[in-house]
PDB file of C-alpha atoms and ligand atoms in Angstrom:
ATOM      1  CA  MET A   1     114.812 225.493 101.106  1.00 42.00           C
ATOM      2  CA  GLY A   2     114.500 224.480  97.721  1.00 46.00           C
ATOM      3  CA  SER A   3     111.782 222.263  96.531  1.00 47.00           C
ATOM      4  CA  THR A   4     114.048 219.262  95.951  1.00 46.00           C
ATOM      5  CA  SER A   5     115.719 219.124  99.245  1.00 49.00           C
ATOM      6  CA  LEU A   6     112.260 219.556 100.467  1.00 45.00           C
ATOM      7  CA  ILE A   7     110.987 216.304  98.686  1.00 45.00           C
ATOM      8  CA  PHE A   8     114.286 214.800  99.140  1.00 44.00           C
ATOM      9  CA  LEU A   9     113.646 215.014 103.496  1.00 44.00           C
ATOM     10  CA  LEU A  10     110.035 214.247 102.744  1.00 44.00           C
ATOM     11  CA  SER A  11     111.066 210.739 100.690  1.00 49.00           C
ATOM     12  CA  LEU A  12     113.764 209.992 103.935  1.00 45.00           C
ATOM     13  CA  SER A  13     110.504 210.722 106.455  1.00 46.00           C
ATOM     14  CA  PHE A  14     108.300 208.197 104.012  1.00 44.00           C
ATOM     15  CA  LEU A  15     111.389 205.542 104.190  1.00 44.00           C
ATOM     16  CA  HIS A  16     111.859 205.703 107.676  1.00 46.00           C
ATOM     17  CA  PHE A  17     108.166 205.578 108.513  1.00 46.00           C
ATOM     18  CA  PHE A  18     107.554 202.131 106.788  1.00 47.00           C
ATOM     19  CA  HIS A  19     111.362 201.141 107.134  1.00 47.00           C
ATOM     20  CA  GLN A  20     111.449 201.327 110.881  1.00 46.00           C
ATOM     21  CA  PRO A  21     108.529 198.744 111.549  1.00 46.00           C
ATOM     22  CA  LEU A  22     110.072 196.643 109.249  1.00 49.00           C
ATOM     23  CA  LEU A  23     112.661 196.230 111.756  1.00 50.00           C
ATOM     24  CA  LEU A  24     111.128 196.337 115.108  1.00 49.00           C
ATOM     25  CA  VAL A  25     108.444 193.714 114.413  1.00 49.00           C
ATOM     26  CA  ALA A  26     108.852 190.842 116.162  1.00 48.00           C
ATOM     27  CA  ALA A  27     109.647 187.233 113.658  1.00 47.00           C
ATOM     28  CA  ASP A  28     106.658 185.715 113.619  1.00 79.00           C
ATOM     29  CA  ALA A  29     106.349 182.743 111.005  1.00 87.00           C
ATOM     30  CA  ASP A  30     104.910 185.459 108.611  1.00 92.00           C
ATOM     31  CA  PHE A  31     108.037 187.740 109.491  1.00 96.00           C
ATOM     32  CA  ILE A  32     110.146 185.316 108.815  1.00 97.00           C
ATOM     33  CA  ARG A  33     108.864 184.266 105.534  1.00 97.00           C
ATOM     34  CA  LYS A  34     108.594 187.888 104.280  1.00 97.00           C
ATOM     35  CA  THR A  35     112.663 188.233 105.250  1.00 97.00           C
ATOM     36  CA  CYS A  36     113.126 185.059 103.568  1.00 98.00           C
ATOM     37  CA  LYS A  37     111.447 186.244 100.248  1.00 98.00           C
ATOM     38  CA  LYS A  38     114.245 188.918  99.931  1.00 97.00           C
ATOM     39  CA  THR A  39     116.937 186.392  99.988  1.00 98.00           C
ATOM     40  CA  ASP A  40     117.916 184.170  97.147  1.00 98.00           C
ATOM     41  CA  TYR A  41     117.638 180.405  98.812  1.00 98.00           C
ATOM     42  CA  TYR A  42     114.175 180.772 100.554  1.00 98.00           C
ATOM     43  CA  ASP A  43     113.494 177.170 101.783  1.00 98.00           C
ATOM     44  CA  LEU A  44     117.166 177.139 103.172  1.00 98.00           C
ATOM     45  CA  CYS A  45     116.641 180.426 104.995  1.00 98.00           C
ATOM     46  CA  VAL A  46     113.010 179.126 106.504  1.00 98.00           C
ATOM     47  CA  SER A  47     113.868 176.298 107.853  1.00 97.00           C
ATOM     48  CA  SER A  48     117.074 177.340 109.598  1.00 98.00           C
ATOM     49  CA  LEU A  49     115.607 180.111 110.626  1.00 97.00           C
ATOM     50  CA  LYS A  50     112.777 178.242 112.260  1.00 96.00           C
ATOM     51  CA  SER A  51     114.907 175.645 113.647  1.00 96.00           C
ATOM     52  CA  ASN A  52     116.183 178.042 116.668  1.00 97.00           C
ATOM     53  CA  SER A  53     113.087 179.055 118.408  1.00 95.00           C
ATOM     54  CA  THR A  54     114.363 182.514 119.053  1.00 95.00           C
ATOM     55  CA  SER A  55     113.836 183.589 115.899  1.00 96.00           C
ATOM     56  CA  ALA A  56     109.877 183.783 116.622  1.00 94.00           C
ATOM     57  CA  ASN A  57     110.695 187.050 118.580  1.00 93.00           C
ATOM     58  CA  ALA A  58     113.154 188.140 116.787  1.00 95.00           C
ATOM     59  CA  ASP A  59     113.926 191.525 114.217  1.00 95.00           C
ATOM     60  CA  THR A  60     115.724 191.687 110.995  1.00 97.00           C
ATOM     61  CA  LYS A  61     118.966 192.000 112.746  1.00 97.00           C
ATOM     62  CA  GLY A  62     118.256 189.268 115.302  1.00 97.00           C
ATOM     63  CA  LEU A  63     117.217 187.034 111.836  1.00 98.00           C
ATOM     64  CA  ALA A  64     120.878 187.844 110.488  1.00 98.00           C
ATOM     65  CA  VAL A  65     122.494 186.908 113.908  1.00 98.00           C
ATOM     66  CA  ILE A  66     120.217 183.593 114.089  1.00 98.00           C
ATOM     67  CA  MET A  67     121.529 182.809 111.183  1.00 98.00           C
ATOM     68  CA  VAL A  68     125.244 183.106 111.075  1.00 98.00           C
ATOM     69  CA  GLY A  69     125.210 181.030 114.629  1.00 98.00           C
ATOM     70  CA  ILE A  70     123.509 178.553 112.144  1.00 98.00           C
ATOM     71  CA  GLY A  71     126.521 179.103 109.686  1.00 98.00           C
ATOM     72  CA  MET A  72     129.199 179.059 112.838  1.00 98.00           C
ATOM     73  CA  VAL A  73     127.612 175.387 113.611  1.00 98.00           C
ATOM     74  CA  ASN A  74     128.315 174.219 110.475  1.00 98.00           C
ATOM     75  CA  ALA A  75     131.981 175.428 109.292  1.00 98.00           C
ATOM     76  CA  THR A  76     132.515 173.817 112.849  1.00 98.00           C
ATOM     77  CA  ALA A  77     130.811 170.488 112.017  1.00 98.00           C
ATOM     78  CA  THR A  78     132.720 170.451 108.598  1.00 98.00           C
ATOM     79  CA  SER A  79     136.050 171.793 109.970  1.00 98.00           C
ATOM     80  CA  SER A  80     135.396 168.616 112.215  1.00 97.00           C
ATOM     81  CA  TYR A  81     134.373 166.091 109.830  1.00 96.00           C
ATOM     82  CA  LEU A  82     137.508 166.994 108.033  1.00 97.00           C
ATOM     83  CA  SER A  83     140.398 166.868 110.636  1.00 96.00           C
ATOM     84  CA  THR A  84     138.389 163.107 112.400  1.00 95.00           C
ATOM     85  CA  GLN A  85     136.036 161.036 110.100  1.00 91.00           C
ATOM     86  CA  LEU A  86     137.114 161.995 106.302  1.00 89.00           C
ATOM     87  CA  LEU A  87     141.223 162.194 108.072  1.00 89.00           C
ATOM     88  CA  SER A  88     140.521 158.679 109.371  1.00 91.00           C
ATOM     89  CA  THR A  89     139.789 157.038 105.744  1.00 91.00           C
ATOM     90  CA  THR A  90     143.511 158.236 104.069  1.00 93.00           C
ATOM     91  CA  ASN A  91     147.070 156.792 104.788  1.00 94.00           C
ATOM     92  CA  ASP A  92     148.177 159.283 102.062  1.00 94.00           C
ATOM     93  CA  THR A  93     150.434 161.713 103.518  1.00 93.00           C
ATOM     94  CA  LEU A  94     149.568 164.462 100.540  1.00 94.00           C
ATOM     95  CA  MET A  95     145.803 163.911 101.329  1.00 95.00           C
ATOM     96  CA  LYS A  96     146.120 164.080 104.899  1.00 95.00           C
ATOM     97  CA  LYS A  97     147.835 167.168 104.847  1.00 95.00           C
ATOM     98  CA  VAL A  98     145.635 168.964 102.508  1.00 96.00           C
ATOM     99  CA  LEU A  99     142.783 167.672 104.407  1.00 97.00           C
ATOM    100  CA  LYS A 100     144.116 169.614 107.391  1.00 97.00           C
ATOM    101  CA  GLU A 101     144.296 172.608 105.587  1.00 97.00           C
ATOM    102  CA  CYS A 102     140.725 172.158 104.329  1.00 97.00           C
ATOM    103  CA  SER A 103     139.668 171.881 108.027  1.00 98.00           C
ATOM    104  CA  ASP A 104     141.902 175.104 109.014  1.00 98.00           C
ATOM    105  CA  LYS A 105     140.098 176.588 106.595  1.00 98.00           C
ATOM    106  CA  TYR A 106     136.726 176.012 107.889  1.00 98.00           C
ATOM    107  CA  SER A 107     137.687 177.153 111.216  1.00 98.00           C
ATOM    108  CA  TYR A 108     138.769 180.370 109.597  1.00 98.00           C
ATOM    109  CA  ALA A 109     135.685 180.575 108.212  1.00 98.00           C
ATOM    110  CA  THR A 110     133.843 180.048 111.323  1.00 98.00           C
ATOM    111  CA  ASP A 111     136.242 182.932 113.176  1.00 98.00           C
ATOM    112  CA  ALA A 112     135.084 184.479 110.009  1.00 98.00           C
ATOM    113  CA  LEU A 113     131.245 184.546 111.076  1.00 98.00           C
ATOM    114  CA  HIS A 114     132.508 185.031 114.875  1.00 98.00           C
ATOM    115  CA  ALA A 115     133.900 188.583 114.183  1.00 98.00           C
ATOM    116  CA  SER A 116     130.402 189.317 112.094  1.00 98.00           C
ATOM    117  CA  LEU A 117     128.483 188.812 115.309  1.00 98.00           C
ATOM    118  CA  GLN A 118     130.309 191.973 116.563  1.00 98.00           C
ATOM    119  CA  ASP A 119     130.046 193.862 113.645  1.00 98.00           C
ATOM    120  CA  LEU A 120     126.243 193.271 113.752  1.00 98.00           C
ATOM    121  CA  ALA A 121     125.646 194.339 116.886  1.00 97.00           C
ATOM    122  CA  MET A 122     128.119 197.449 116.609  1.00 97.00           C
ATOM    123  CA  GLU A 123     125.474 197.653 113.432  1.00 96.00           C
ATOM    124  CA  SER A 124     128.906 198.023 111.113  1.00 97.00           C
ATOM    125  CA  TYR A 125     127.027 196.247 108.597  1.00 97.00           C
ATOM    126  CA  ASP A 126     129.325 196.689 106.075  1.00 96.00           C
ATOM    127  CA  TYR A 127     132.353 195.247 108.424  1.00 97.00           C
ATOM    128  CA  ALA A 128     129.959 192.536 108.894  1.00 98.00           C
ATOM    129  CA  ASN A 129     129.073 192.288 105.075  1.00 97.00           C
ATOM    130  CA  MET A 130     133.156 191.991 104.906  1.00 98.00           C
ATOM    131  CA  HIS A 131     133.778 189.331 107.127  1.00 98.00           C
ATOM    132  CA  ILE A 132     130.718 186.970 105.889  1.00 98.00           C
ATOM    133  CA  MET A 133     132.311 187.368 102.268  1.00 98.00           C
ATOM    134  CA  ALA A 134     135.320 185.871 104.051  1.00 98.00           C
ATOM    135  CA  ALA A 135     133.710 183.399 105.323  1.00 98.00           C
ATOM    136  CA  ALA A 136     132.019 181.871 102.537  1.00 98.00           C
ATOM    137  CA  ASP A 137     135.847 182.787 100.332  1.00 98.00           C
ATOM    138  CA  TYR A 138     137.493 180.380 102.670  1.00 98.00           C
ATOM    139  CA  PRO A 139     135.856 177.187 101.579  1.00 98.00           C
ATOM    140  CA  ASN A 140     137.485 178.257  98.298  1.00 97.00           C
ATOM    141  CA  ALA A 141     140.781 177.968  99.557  1.00 97.00           C
ATOM    142  CA  CYS A 142     140.305 174.133 100.642  1.00 97.00           C
ATOM    143  CA  HIS A 143     139.337 173.524  97.089  1.00 97.00           C
ATOM    144  CA  ASN A 144     142.020 175.602  95.476  1.00 96.00           C
ATOM    145  CA  ALA A 145     144.458 173.263  98.335  1.00 95.00           C
ATOM    146  CA  PHE A 146     142.690 170.057  96.142  1.00 95.00           C
ATOM    147  CA  LYS A 147     143.679 171.649  92.819  1.00 95.00           C
ATOM    148  CA  ARG A 148     147.171 172.266  93.724  1.00 93.00           C
ATOM    149  CA  TYR A 149     147.982 168.813  93.185  1.00 89.00           C
ATOM    150  CA  SER A 150     146.402 167.008  90.064  1.00 83.00           C
ATOM    151  CA  GLY A 151     146.169 163.680  91.355  1.00 83.00           C
ATOM    152  CA  LEU A 152     143.811 163.998  94.290  1.00 92.00           C
ATOM    153  CA  ALA A 153     140.057 164.390  93.503  1.00 93.00           C
ATOM    154  CA  TYR A 154     138.021 166.317  95.370  1.00 96.00           C
ATOM    155  CA  PRO A 155     135.589 164.811  97.415  1.00 95.00           C
ATOM    156  CA  PRO A 156     131.738 165.153  96.536  1.00 97.00           C
ATOM    157  CA  GLU A 157     130.826 165.371 100.399  1.00 97.00           C
ATOM    158  CA  ILE A 158     133.209 168.465 100.930  1.00 97.00           C
ATOM    159  CA  ALA A 159     131.874 169.874  97.481  1.00 98.00           C
ATOM    160  CA  ARG A 160     128.535 169.433  99.152  1.00 98.00           C
ATOM    161  CA  ARG A 161     129.386 171.155 102.792  1.00 98.00           C
ATOM    162  CA  GLU A 162     131.272 173.809 100.449  1.00 98.00           C
ATOM    163  CA  GLU A 163     127.872 174.787  98.690  1.00 98.00           C
ATOM    164  CA  GLY A 164     125.986 174.343 101.633  1.00 98.00           C
ATOM    165  CA  LEU A 165     127.934 177.104 103.728  1.00 98.00           C
ATOM    166  CA  LYS A 166     127.987 179.440 100.713  1.00 98.00           C
ATOM    167  CA  ARG A 167     124.068 179.433 100.531  1.00 98.00           C
ATOM    168  CA  ILE A 168     123.818 180.244 104.147  1.00 98.00           C
ATOM    169  CA  CYS A 169     126.327 183.188 103.956  1.00 98.00           C
ATOM    170  CA  ASP A 170     124.434 184.064 100.837  1.00 98.00           C
ATOM    171  CA  VAL A 171     121.204 184.289 103.037  1.00 98.00           C
ATOM    172  CA  VAL A 172     122.678 186.257 105.834  1.00 98.00           C
ATOM    173  CA  LEU A 173     124.097 189.156 103.205  1.00 98.00           C
ATOM    174  CA  GLY A 174     120.526 188.937 102.064  1.00 98.00           C
ATOM    175  CA  ILE A 175     118.913 189.653 105.320  1.00 98.00           C
ATOM    176  CA  ILE A 176     121.797 192.297 106.179  1.00 98.00           C
ATOM    177  CA  ASP A 177     120.852 193.904 103.459  1.00 97.00           C
ATOM    178  CA  LEU A 178     117.633 194.388 104.584  1.00 97.00           C
ATOM    179  CA  LEU A 179     119.014 196.379 107.311  1.00 95.00           C
ATOM    180  CA  GLY A 180     119.237 199.490 105.465  1.00 80.00           C
ATOM    181  CA  TRP A 181     122.542 200.706 105.775  1.00 72.00           C
TER     182      TRP A 181
HETATM  183  C1  LIG B   1     119.229 180.418 118.364  1.00 82.85           C
HETATM  184  O1  LIG B   1     120.136 181.796 118.020  1.00 82.85           O
HETATM  185  C2  LIG B   1     120.966 182.202 119.217  1.00 82.85           C
HETATM  186  C3  LIG B   1     121.110 183.468 118.612  1.00 82.85           C
HETATM  187  O2  LIG B   1     122.390 183.392 117.541  1.00 82.85           O
HETATM  188  C4  LIG B   1     121.993 181.491 119.835  1.00 82.85           C
HETATM  189  O3  LIG B   1     122.561 181.872 121.004  1.00 82.85           O
HETATM  190  C5  LIG B   1     121.191 179.913 120.241  1.00 82.85           C
HETATM  191  O4  LIG B   1     122.143 178.749 120.940  1.00 82.85           O
HETATM  192  C6  LIG B   1     120.484 179.220 119.278  1.00 82.85           C
HETATM  193  N1  LIG B   1     119.961 178.299 119.811  1.00 82.85           N
HETATM  194  C7  LIG B   1     119.859 177.320 119.090  1.00 82.85           C
HETATM  195  C8  LIG B   1     119.215 175.939 119.528  1.00 82.85           C
HETATM  196  O5  LIG B   1     120.794 176.805 118.354  1.00 82.85           O
HETATM  197  C1  LIG B   2     146.559 152.788 107.161  1.00 82.85           C
HETATM  198  O1  LIG B   2     147.905 152.005 108.096  1.00 82.85           O
HETATM  199  C2  LIG B   2     147.578 151.141 109.241  1.00 82.85           C
HETATM  200  C3  LIG B   2     148.873 150.765 108.965  1.00 82.85           C
HETATM  201  O2  LIG B   2     149.254 150.556 108.407  1.00 82.85           O
HETATM  202  C4  LIG B   2     146.323 150.016 108.207  1.00 82.85           C
HETATM  203  O3  LIG B   2     146.043 149.207 109.568  1.00 82.85           O
HETATM  204  C5  LIG B   2     144.540 151.013 107.587  1.00 82.85           C
HETATM  205  O4  LIG B   2     143.589 149.791 107.606  1.00 82.85           O
HETATM  206  C6  LIG B   2     145.574 151.733 106.479  1.00 82.85           C
HETATM  207  N1  LIG B   2     143.837 152.391 106.674  1.00 82.85           N
HETATM  208  C7  LIG B   2     143.645 152.546 105.175  1.00 82.85           C
HETATM  209  C8  LIG B   2     142.400 153.744 105.125  1.00 82.85           C
HETATM  210  O5  LIG B   2     144.284 152.381 104.749  1.00 82.85           O
HETATM  211  C1  LIG B   3     125.541 172.427 107.100  1.00 82.85           C
HETATM  212  O1  LIG B   3     125.881 171.169 106.548  1.00 82.85           O
HETATM  213  C2  LIG B   3     125.606 169.733 106.727  1.00 82.85           C
HETATM  214  C3  LIG B   3     126.597 168.628 106.796  1.00 82.85           C
HETATM  215  O2  LIG B   3     127.056 168.897 105.565  1.00 82.85           O
HETATM  216  C4  LIG B   3     124.504 169.833 106.135  1.00 82.85           C
HETATM  217  O3  LIG B   3     123.743 168.799 105.523  1.00 82.85           O
HETATM  218  C5  LIG B   3     123.557 170.637 106.092  1.00 82.85           C
HETATM  219  O4  LIG B   3     122.170 170.974 105.437  1.00 82.85           O
HETATM  220  C6  LIG B   3     124.458 172.065 106.142  1.00 82.85           C
HETATM  221  N1  LIG B   3     123.130 173.146 106.692  1.00 82.85           N
HETATM  222  C7  LIG B   3     122.337 173.674 107.648  1.00 82.85           C
HETATM  223  C8  LIG B   3     121.775 174.580 107.275  1.00 82.85           C
HETATM  224  O5  LIG B   3     122.390 172.754 108.814  1.00 82.85           O
END
């Protein structure tokens, strides 16, 4: 064995030695903070994960799963907000059509997040990433539906919810990055 490959093997065992404990250790508050520091939205990450008590005993993958669940609740809430509350504020046919379309997009985002749970369970992290990126992209499809009709203003409340869901997805991607695939 050449010394280069020996060094390579040694580095691999070194990496594994330090990587595994990170994956297996129970997620106390400190572990949650450490994990969230690696994501783009620390506060959102910590407060979301802490809102679910099972995060206290979760490993890195478990935290990703919990965050996906939070994303699903969020996207579902926005989908129903669009098809009920917001829909009831207008009689405009075009606006109704676009709101219905948007509601569908947010429910597809929920579906994509749901699909990522199976990927995570099978440790298919590349597929999990793909599904979460799709979930983060569906709000754009809603925004684009508004842009198609120049007379329709994009309601600030949808913009707020769009940003919220995208940030949740971003946090999930950050946590999945830590899984070392
Ligand atoms: C906490 O997260 C788990 C895993 O996603 C989920 O099954 C459970 O419903 C969540 N609990 C609450 C209170 O949301
Ligand atoms: C929509 O139309 C109904 C029936 O004409 C009317 O009662 C209602 O106030 C209208 N709603 C809005 C938000 O304009
Ligand atoms: C989810 O959606 C609601 C409504 O838009 C929002 O207020 C909230 O901050 C979002 N994020 C989380 C993590 O629940």
